[in-house]
PDB file of C-alpha atoms and ligand atoms in Angstrom:
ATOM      1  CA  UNK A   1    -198.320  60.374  15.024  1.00 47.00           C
ATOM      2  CA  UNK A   2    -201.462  58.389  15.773  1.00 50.00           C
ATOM      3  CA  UNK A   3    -202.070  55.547  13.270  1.00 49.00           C
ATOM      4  CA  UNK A   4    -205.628  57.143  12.773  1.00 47.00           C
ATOM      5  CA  UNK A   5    -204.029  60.727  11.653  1.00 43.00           C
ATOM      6  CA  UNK A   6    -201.580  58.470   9.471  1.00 48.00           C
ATOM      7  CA  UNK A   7    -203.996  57.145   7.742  1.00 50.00           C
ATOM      8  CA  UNK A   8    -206.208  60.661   7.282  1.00 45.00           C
ATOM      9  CA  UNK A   9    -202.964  61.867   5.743  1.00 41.00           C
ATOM     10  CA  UNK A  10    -202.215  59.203   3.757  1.00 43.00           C
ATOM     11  CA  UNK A  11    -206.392  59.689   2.693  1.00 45.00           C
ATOM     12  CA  UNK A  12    -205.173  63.192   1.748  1.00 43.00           C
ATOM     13  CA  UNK A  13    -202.650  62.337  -0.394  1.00 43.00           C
ATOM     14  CA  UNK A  14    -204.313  59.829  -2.479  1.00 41.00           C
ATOM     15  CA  UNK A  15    -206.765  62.473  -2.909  1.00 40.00           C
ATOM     16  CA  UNK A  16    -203.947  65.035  -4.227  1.00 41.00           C
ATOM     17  CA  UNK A  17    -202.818  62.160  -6.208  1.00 42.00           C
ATOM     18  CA  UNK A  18    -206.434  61.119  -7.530  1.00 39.00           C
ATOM     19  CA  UNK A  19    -205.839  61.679 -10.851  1.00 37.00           C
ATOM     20  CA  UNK A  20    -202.779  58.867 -11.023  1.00 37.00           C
ATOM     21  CA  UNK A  21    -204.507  56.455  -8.686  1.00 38.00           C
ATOM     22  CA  UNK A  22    -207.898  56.653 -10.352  1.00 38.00           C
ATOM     23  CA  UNK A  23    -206.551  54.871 -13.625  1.00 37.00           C
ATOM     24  CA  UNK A  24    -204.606  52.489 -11.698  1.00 38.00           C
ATOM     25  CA  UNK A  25    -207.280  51.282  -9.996  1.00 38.00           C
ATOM     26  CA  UNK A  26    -209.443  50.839 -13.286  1.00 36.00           C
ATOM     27  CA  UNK A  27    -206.071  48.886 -14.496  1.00 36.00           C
ATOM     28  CA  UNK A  28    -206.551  46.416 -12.053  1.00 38.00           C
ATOM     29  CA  UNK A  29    -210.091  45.394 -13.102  1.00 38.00           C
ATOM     30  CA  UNK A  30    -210.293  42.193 -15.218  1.00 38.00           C
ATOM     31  CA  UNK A  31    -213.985  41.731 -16.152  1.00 37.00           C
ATOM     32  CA  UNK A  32    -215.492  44.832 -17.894  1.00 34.00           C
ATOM     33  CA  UNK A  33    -217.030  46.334 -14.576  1.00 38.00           C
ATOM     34  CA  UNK A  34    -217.037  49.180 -13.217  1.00 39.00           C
ATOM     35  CA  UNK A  35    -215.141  50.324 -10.526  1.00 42.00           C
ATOM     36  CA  UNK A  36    -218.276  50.279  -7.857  1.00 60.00           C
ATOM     37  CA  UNK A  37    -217.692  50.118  -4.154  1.00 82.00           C
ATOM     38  CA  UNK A  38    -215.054  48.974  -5.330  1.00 94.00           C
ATOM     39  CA  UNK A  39    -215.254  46.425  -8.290  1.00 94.00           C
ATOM     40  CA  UNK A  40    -219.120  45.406  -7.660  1.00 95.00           C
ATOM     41  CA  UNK A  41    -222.752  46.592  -9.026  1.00 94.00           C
ATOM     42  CA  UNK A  42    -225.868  48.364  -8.691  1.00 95.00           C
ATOM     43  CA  UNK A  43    -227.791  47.040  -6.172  1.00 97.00           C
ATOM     44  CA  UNK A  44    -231.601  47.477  -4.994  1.00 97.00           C
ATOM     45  CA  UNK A  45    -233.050  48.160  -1.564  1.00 97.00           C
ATOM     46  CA  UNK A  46    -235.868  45.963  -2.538  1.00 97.00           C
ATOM     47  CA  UNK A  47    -233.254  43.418  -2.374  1.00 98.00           C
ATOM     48  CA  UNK A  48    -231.260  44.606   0.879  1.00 98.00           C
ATOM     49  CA  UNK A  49    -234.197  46.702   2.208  1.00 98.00           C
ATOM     50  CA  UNK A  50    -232.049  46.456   5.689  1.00 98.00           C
ATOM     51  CA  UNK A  51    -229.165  48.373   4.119  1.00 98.00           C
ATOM     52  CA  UNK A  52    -229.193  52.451   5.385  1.00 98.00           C
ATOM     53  CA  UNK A  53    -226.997  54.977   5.787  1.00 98.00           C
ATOM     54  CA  UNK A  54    -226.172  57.929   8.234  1.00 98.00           C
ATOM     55  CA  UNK A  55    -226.391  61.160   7.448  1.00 98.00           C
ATOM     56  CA  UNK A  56    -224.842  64.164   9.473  1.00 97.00           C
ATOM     57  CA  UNK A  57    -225.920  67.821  10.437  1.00 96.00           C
ATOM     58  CA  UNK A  58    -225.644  68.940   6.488  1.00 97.00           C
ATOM     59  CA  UNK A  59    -227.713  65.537   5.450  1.00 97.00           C
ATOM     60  CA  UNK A  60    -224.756  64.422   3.801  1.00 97.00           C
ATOM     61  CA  UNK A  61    -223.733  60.584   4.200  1.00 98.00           C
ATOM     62  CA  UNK A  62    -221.030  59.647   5.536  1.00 98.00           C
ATOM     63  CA  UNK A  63    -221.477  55.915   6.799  1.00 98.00           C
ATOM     64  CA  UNK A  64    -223.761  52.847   6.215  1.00 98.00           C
ATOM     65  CA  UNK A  65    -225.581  50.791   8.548  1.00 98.00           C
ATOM     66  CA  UNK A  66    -228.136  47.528   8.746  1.00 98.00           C
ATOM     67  CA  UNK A  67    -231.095  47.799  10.252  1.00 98.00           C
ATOM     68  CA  UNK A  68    -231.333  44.487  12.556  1.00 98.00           C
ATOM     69  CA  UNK A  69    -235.180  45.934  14.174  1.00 98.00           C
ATOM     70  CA  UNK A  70    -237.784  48.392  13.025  1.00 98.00           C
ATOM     71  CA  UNK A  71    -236.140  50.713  15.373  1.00 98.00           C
ATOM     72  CA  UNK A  72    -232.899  49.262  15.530  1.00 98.00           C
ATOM     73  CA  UNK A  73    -229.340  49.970  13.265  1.00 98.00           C
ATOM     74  CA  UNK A  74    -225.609  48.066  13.355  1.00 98.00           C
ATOM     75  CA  UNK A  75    -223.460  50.576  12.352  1.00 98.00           C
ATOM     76  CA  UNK A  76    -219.654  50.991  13.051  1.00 98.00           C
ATOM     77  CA  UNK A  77    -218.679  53.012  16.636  1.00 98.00           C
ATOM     78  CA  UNK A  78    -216.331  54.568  14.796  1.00 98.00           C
ATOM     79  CA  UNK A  79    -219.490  56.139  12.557  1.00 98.00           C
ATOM     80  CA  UNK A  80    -221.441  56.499  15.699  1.00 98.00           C
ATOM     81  CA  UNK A  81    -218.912  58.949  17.589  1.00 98.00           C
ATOM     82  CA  UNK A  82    -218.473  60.937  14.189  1.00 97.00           C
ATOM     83  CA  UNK A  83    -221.744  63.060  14.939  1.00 97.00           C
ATOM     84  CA  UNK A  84    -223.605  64.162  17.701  1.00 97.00           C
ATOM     85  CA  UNK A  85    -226.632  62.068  18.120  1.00 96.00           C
ATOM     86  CA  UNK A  86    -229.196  64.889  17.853  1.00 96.00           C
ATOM     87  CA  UNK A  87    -227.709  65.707  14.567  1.00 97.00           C
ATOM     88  CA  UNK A  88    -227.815  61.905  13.592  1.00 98.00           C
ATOM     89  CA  UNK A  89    -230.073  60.943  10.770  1.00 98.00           C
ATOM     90  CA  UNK A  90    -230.486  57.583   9.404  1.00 98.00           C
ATOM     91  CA  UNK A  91    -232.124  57.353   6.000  1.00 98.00           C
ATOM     92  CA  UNK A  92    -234.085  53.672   4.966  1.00 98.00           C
ATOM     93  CA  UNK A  93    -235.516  52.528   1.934  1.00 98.00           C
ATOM     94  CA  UNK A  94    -233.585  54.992  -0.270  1.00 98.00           C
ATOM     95  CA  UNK A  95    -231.550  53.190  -2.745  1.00 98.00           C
ATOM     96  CA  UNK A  96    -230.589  56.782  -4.656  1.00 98.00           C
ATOM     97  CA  UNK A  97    -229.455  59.645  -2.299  1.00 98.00           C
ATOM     98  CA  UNK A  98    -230.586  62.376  -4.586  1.00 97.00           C
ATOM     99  CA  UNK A  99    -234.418  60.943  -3.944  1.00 97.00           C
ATOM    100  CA  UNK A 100    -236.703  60.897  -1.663  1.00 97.00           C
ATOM    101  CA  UNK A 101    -237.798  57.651  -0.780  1.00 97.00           C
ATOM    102  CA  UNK A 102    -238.457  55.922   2.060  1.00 98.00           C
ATOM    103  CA  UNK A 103    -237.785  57.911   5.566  1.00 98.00           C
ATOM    104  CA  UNK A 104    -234.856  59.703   7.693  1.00 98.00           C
ATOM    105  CA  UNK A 105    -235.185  59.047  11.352  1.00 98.00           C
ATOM    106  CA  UNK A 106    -234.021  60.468  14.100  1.00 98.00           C
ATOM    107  CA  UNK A 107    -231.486  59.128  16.703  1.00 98.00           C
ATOM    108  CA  UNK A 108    -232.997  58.546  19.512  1.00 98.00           C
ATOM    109  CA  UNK A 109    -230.204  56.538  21.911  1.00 98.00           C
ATOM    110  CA  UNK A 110    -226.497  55.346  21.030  1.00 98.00           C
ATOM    111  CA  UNK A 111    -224.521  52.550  21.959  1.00 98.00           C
ATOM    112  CA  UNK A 112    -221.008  52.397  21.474  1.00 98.00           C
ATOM    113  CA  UNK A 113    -219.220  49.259  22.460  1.00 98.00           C
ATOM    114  CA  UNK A 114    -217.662  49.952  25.917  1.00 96.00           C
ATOM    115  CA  UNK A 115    -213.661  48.852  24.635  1.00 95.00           C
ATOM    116  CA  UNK A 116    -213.688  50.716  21.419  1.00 98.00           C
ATOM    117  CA  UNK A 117    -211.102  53.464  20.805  1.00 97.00           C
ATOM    118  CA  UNK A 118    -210.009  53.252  17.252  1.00 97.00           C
ATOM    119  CA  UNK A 119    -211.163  50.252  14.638  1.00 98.00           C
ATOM    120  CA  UNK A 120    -207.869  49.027  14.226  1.00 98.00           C
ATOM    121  CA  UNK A 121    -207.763  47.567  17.764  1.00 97.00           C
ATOM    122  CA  UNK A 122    -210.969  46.201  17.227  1.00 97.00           C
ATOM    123  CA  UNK A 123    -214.476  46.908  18.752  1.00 98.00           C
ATOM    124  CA  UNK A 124    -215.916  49.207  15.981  1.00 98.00           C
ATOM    125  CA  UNK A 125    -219.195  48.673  16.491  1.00 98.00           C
ATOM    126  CA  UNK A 126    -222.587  50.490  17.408  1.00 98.00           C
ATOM    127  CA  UNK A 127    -226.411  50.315  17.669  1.00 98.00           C
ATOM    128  CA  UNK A 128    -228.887  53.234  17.095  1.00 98.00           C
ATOM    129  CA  UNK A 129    -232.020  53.008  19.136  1.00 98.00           C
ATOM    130  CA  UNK A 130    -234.019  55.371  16.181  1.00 98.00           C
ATOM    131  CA  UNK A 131    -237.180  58.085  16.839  1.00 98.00           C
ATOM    132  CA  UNK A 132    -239.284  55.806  14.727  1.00 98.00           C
ATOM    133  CA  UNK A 133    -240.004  52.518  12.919  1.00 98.00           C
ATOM    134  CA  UNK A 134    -238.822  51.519   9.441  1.00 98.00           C
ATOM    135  CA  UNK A 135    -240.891  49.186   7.886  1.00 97.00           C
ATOM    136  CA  UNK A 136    -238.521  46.951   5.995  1.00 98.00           C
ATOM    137  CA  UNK A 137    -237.622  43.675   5.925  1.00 98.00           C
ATOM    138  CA  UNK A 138    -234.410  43.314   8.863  1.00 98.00           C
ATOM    139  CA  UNK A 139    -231.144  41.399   8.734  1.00 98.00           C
ATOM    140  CA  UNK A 140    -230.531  38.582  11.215  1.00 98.00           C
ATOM    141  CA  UNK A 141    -227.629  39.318  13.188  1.00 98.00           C
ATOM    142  CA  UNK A 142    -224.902  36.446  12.980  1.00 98.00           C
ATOM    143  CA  UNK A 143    -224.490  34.700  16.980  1.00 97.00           C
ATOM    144  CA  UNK A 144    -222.172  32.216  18.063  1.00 95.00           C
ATOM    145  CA  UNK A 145    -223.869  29.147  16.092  1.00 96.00           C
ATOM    146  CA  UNK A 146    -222.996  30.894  13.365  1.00 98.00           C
ATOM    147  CA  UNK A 147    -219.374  30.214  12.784  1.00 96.00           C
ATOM    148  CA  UNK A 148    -219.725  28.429   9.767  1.00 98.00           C
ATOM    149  CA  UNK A 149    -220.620  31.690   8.061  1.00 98.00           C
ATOM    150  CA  UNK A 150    -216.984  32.615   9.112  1.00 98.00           C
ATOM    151  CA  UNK A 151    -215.487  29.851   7.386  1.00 98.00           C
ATOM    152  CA  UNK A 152    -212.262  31.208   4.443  1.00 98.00           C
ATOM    153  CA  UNK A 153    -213.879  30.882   1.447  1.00 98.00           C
ATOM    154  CA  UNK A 154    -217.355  31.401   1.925  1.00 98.00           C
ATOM    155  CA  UNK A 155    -218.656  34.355  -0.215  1.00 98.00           C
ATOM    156  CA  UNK A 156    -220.115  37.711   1.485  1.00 98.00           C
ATOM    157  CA  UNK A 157    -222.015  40.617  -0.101  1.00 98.00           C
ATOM    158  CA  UNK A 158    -221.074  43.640   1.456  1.00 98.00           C
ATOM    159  CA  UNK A 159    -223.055  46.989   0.786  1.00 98.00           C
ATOM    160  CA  UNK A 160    -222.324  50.654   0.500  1.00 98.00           C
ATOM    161  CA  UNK A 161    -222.628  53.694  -0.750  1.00 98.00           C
ATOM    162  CA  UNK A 162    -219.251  54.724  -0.618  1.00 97.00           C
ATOM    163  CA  UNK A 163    -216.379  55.338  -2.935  1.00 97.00           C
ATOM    164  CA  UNK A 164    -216.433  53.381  -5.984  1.00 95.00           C
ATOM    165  CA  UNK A 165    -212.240  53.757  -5.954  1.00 95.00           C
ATOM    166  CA  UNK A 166    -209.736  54.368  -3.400  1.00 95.00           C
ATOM    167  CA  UNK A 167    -209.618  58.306  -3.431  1.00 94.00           C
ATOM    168  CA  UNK A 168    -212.746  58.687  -6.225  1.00 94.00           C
ATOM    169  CA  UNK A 169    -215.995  59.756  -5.711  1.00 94.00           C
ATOM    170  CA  UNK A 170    -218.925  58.208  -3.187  1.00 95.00           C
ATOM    171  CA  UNK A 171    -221.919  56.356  -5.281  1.00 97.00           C
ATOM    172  CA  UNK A 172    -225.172  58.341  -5.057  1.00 97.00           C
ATOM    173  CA  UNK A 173    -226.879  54.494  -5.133  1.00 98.00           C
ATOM    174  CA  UNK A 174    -226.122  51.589  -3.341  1.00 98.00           C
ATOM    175  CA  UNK A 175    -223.537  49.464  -4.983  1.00 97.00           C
ATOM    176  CA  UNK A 176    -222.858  45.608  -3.518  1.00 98.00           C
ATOM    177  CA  UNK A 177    -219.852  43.561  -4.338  1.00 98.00           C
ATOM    178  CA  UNK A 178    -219.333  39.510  -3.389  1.00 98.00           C
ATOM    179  CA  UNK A 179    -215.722  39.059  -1.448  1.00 98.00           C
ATOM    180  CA  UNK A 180    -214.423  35.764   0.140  1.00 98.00           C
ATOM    181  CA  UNK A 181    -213.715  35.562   3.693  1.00 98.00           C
ATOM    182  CA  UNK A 182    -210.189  35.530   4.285  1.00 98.00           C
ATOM    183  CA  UNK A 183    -208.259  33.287   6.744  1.00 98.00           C
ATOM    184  CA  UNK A 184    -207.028  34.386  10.491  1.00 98.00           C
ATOM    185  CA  UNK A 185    -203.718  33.197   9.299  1.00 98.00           C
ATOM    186  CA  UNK A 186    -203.269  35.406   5.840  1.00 98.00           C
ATOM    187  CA  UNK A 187    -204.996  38.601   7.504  1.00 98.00           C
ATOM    188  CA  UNK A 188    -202.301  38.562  10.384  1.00 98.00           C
ATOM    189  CA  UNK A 189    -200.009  38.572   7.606  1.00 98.00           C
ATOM    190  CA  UNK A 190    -201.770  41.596   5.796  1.00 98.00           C
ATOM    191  CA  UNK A 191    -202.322  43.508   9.103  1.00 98.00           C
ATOM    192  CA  UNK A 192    -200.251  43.265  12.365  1.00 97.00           C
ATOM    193  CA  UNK A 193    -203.223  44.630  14.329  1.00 98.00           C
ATOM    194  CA  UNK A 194    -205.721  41.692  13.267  1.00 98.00           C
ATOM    195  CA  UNK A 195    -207.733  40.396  16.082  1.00 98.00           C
ATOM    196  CA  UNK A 196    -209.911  37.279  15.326  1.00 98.00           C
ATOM    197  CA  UNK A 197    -211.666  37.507  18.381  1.00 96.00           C
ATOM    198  CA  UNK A 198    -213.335  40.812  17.016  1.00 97.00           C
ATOM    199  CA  UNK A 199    -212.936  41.051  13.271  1.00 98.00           C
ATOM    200  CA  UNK A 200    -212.481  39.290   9.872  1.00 98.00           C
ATOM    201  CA  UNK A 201    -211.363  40.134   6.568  1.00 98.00           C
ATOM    202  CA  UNK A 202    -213.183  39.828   3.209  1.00 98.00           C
ATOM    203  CA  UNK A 203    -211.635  40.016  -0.307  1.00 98.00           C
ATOM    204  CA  UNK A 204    -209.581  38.777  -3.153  1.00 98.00           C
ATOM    205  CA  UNK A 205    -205.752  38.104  -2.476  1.00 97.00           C
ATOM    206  CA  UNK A 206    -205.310  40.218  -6.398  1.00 97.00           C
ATOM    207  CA  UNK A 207    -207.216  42.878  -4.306  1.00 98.00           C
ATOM    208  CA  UNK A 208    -209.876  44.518  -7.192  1.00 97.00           C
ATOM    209  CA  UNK A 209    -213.408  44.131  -4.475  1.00 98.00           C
ATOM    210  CA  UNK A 210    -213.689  46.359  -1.752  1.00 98.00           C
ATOM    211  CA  UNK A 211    -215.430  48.179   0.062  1.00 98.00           C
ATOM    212  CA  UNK A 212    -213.907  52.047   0.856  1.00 98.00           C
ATOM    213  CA  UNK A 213    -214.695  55.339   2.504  1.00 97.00           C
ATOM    214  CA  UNK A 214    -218.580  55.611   3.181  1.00 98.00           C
ATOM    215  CA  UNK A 215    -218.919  51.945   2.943  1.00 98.00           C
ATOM    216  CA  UNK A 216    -217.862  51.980   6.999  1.00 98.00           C
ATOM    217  CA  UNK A 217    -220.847  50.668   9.217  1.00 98.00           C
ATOM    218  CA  UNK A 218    -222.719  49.237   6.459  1.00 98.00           C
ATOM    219  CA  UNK A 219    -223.810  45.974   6.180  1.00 98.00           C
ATOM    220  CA  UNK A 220    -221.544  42.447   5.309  1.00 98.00           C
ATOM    221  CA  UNK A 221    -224.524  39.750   4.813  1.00 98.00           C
ATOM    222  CA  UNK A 222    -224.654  35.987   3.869  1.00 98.00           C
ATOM    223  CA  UNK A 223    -227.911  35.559   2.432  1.00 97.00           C
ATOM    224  CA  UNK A 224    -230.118  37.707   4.949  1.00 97.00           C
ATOM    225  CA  UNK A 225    -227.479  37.313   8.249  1.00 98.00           C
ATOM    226  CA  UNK A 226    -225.292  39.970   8.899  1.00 98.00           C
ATOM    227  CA  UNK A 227    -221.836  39.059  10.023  1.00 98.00           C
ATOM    228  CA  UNK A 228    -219.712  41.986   9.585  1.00 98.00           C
ATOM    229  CA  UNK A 229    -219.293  45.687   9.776  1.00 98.00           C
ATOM    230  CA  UNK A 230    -217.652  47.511   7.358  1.00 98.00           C
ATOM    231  CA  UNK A 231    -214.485  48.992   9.635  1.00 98.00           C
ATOM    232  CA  UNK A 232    -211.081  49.413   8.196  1.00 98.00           C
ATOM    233  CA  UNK A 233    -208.260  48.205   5.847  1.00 98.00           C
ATOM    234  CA  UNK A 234    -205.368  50.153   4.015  1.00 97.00           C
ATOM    235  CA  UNK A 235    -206.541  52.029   1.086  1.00 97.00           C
ATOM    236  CA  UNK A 236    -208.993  50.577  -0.919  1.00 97.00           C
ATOM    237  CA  UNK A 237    -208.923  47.080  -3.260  1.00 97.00           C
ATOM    238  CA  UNK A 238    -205.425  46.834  -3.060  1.00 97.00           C
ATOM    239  CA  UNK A 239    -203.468  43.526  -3.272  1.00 97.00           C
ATOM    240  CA  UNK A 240    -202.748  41.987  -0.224  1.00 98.00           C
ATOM    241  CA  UNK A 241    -205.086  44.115   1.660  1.00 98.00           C
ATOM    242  CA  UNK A 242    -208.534  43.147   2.099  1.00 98.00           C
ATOM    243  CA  UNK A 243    -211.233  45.118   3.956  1.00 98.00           C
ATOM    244  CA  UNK A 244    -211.699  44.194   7.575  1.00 98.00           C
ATOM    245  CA  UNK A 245    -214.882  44.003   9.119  1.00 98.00           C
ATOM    246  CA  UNK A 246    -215.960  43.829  12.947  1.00 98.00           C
ATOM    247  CA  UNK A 247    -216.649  40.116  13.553  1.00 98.00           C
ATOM    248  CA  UNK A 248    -220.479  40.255  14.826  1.00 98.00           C
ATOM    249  CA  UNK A 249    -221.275  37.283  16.233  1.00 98.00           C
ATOM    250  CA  UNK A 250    -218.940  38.349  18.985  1.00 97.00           C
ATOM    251  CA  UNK A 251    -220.650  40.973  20.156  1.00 97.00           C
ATOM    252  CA  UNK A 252    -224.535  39.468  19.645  1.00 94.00           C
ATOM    253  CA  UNK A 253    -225.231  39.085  23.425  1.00 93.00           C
ATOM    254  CA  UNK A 254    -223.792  42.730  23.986  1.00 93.00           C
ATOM    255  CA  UNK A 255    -225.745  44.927  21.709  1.00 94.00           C
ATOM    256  CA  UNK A 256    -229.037  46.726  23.464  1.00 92.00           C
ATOM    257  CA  UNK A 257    -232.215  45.846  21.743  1.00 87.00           C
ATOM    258  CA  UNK A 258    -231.834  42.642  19.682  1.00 86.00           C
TER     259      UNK A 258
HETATM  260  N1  LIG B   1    -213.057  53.481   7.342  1.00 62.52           N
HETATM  261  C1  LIG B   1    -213.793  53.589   6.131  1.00 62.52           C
HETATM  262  C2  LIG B   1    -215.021  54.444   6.322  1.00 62.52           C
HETATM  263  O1  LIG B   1    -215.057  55.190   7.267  1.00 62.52           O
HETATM  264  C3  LIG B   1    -214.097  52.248   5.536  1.00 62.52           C
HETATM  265  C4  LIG B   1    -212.883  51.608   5.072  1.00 62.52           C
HETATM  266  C5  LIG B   1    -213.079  50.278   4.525  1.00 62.52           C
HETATM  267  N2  LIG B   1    -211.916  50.048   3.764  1.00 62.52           N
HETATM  268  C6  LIG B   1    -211.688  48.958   3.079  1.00 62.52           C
HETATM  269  N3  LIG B   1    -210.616  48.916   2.374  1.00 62.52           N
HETATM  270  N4  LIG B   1    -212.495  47.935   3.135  1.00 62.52           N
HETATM  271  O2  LIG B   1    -215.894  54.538   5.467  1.00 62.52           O
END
């Protein structure tokens, strides 16, 4: 079995099980806050205006992304393949999803980096070339002089409007949570595929902060610079298993149009 249909199934079956895992999950959380993304808080586009998110053939979303140009989105390639690009929408300045601000644009070119196959061998990530222009205020895509944004410990906002718990429901507004970057050493540990060539890990070694399903191909900033892409991890929050994210500055000189 491929480790990609393993982890659909085991998907499934925390679904089945929702009703157990859901009050687990709220066990785990120390402060008084809710269980969004996982373990962060409402956040506001006017804040993040570079935060979007795709939407398929039905206009339902399924992914995030960051828009790095007016025309321009990071997402994951693993969000990218999902949908056929003329069916590809990517909706900006819309911090609810049942509203209708800001725009949906069209997909207009996609580009997939050339080694990717699954994100847990690494390479999960993709640019959309869109129809149009947003005008919002971009991230600043992380390059090699940035590796002191990579250092463990220093604290990342990652962005979503995905599941606020492993199994629950997606957020119908963006959510953001703060998680620490993990060492190479002690995300080996958690993960035997870990490459730190082409991804990092974010989160609390309790587990708690996460991002989950429908976070993937959003954005993971410091300040305005985006250095990671929402991409993997086993279940969501979960001791011991923090999120993993594709390592962006890697692939800086790579991507078409920035
Ligand atoms: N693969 C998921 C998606 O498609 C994102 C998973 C992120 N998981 C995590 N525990 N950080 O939305």
């Amino acid at each position: 079995m491929s480790r990609t249909l393993r982890r659909v199934l085991v998907a499934a079956a925390a679904l089945l099980a929702g009703a157990v895992f859901v009050p687990a999950a709220g066990a785990q959380q120390t402060s008084g806050a809710q269980p969004y993304i996982v373990g962060g808080t409402n956040a506001s586009v006017a804040d993040h205006p570079y935060a979007v998110y795709l939407v398929d053939e039905r206009e339902n979303q399924f992914c995030g992304g960051t828009l790095v140009a007016a025309d321009t989105v990071v997402t994951a390639a693993h969000c990218a393949v999902a949908v056929h690009s003329s069916e590809l929408g990517v909706v900006a300045g819309r911090q609810d999803k049942r509203g209708t601000d800001g725009m949906r644009l069209g997909v207009r070119r996609v580009w997939v980096a050339p080694d990717y196959e699954d994100p847990t061998t690494g390479n999960d990530i993709a640019v959309l070339t869109l129809a149009g222009s947003a005008p919002y205020r971009t991230a600043r895509v992380a390059g090699p002089q940035d590796e002191a944004l990579y250092a463990p410990g220093t604290m990342a906002t990652v962005l979503g409007w995905g599941r606020l718990s492993e199994g629950g429901e997606k957020s119908d507004t963006l959510r953001s949570a703060q998680v620490p970057v993990v060492d190479d050493l002690s995300c080996g540990q958690s993960y035997d595929t870990y490459d730190p060539q082409t991804m990092l890990c974010a989160g609390y070694p309790e587990g708690g902060v996460d991002a989950c399903q429908g976070d993937s191909g959003g954005p993971l900033v410091v300040g305005d610079t985006l250095i990671g892409v929402v991409s993997w991890g086993d279940g969501c929050a979960q001791a011991g298993k923090p999120g993993v994210y594709t390592r962006v500055s890697s692939y800086v000189e790579d991507l078409p149009g920035i």
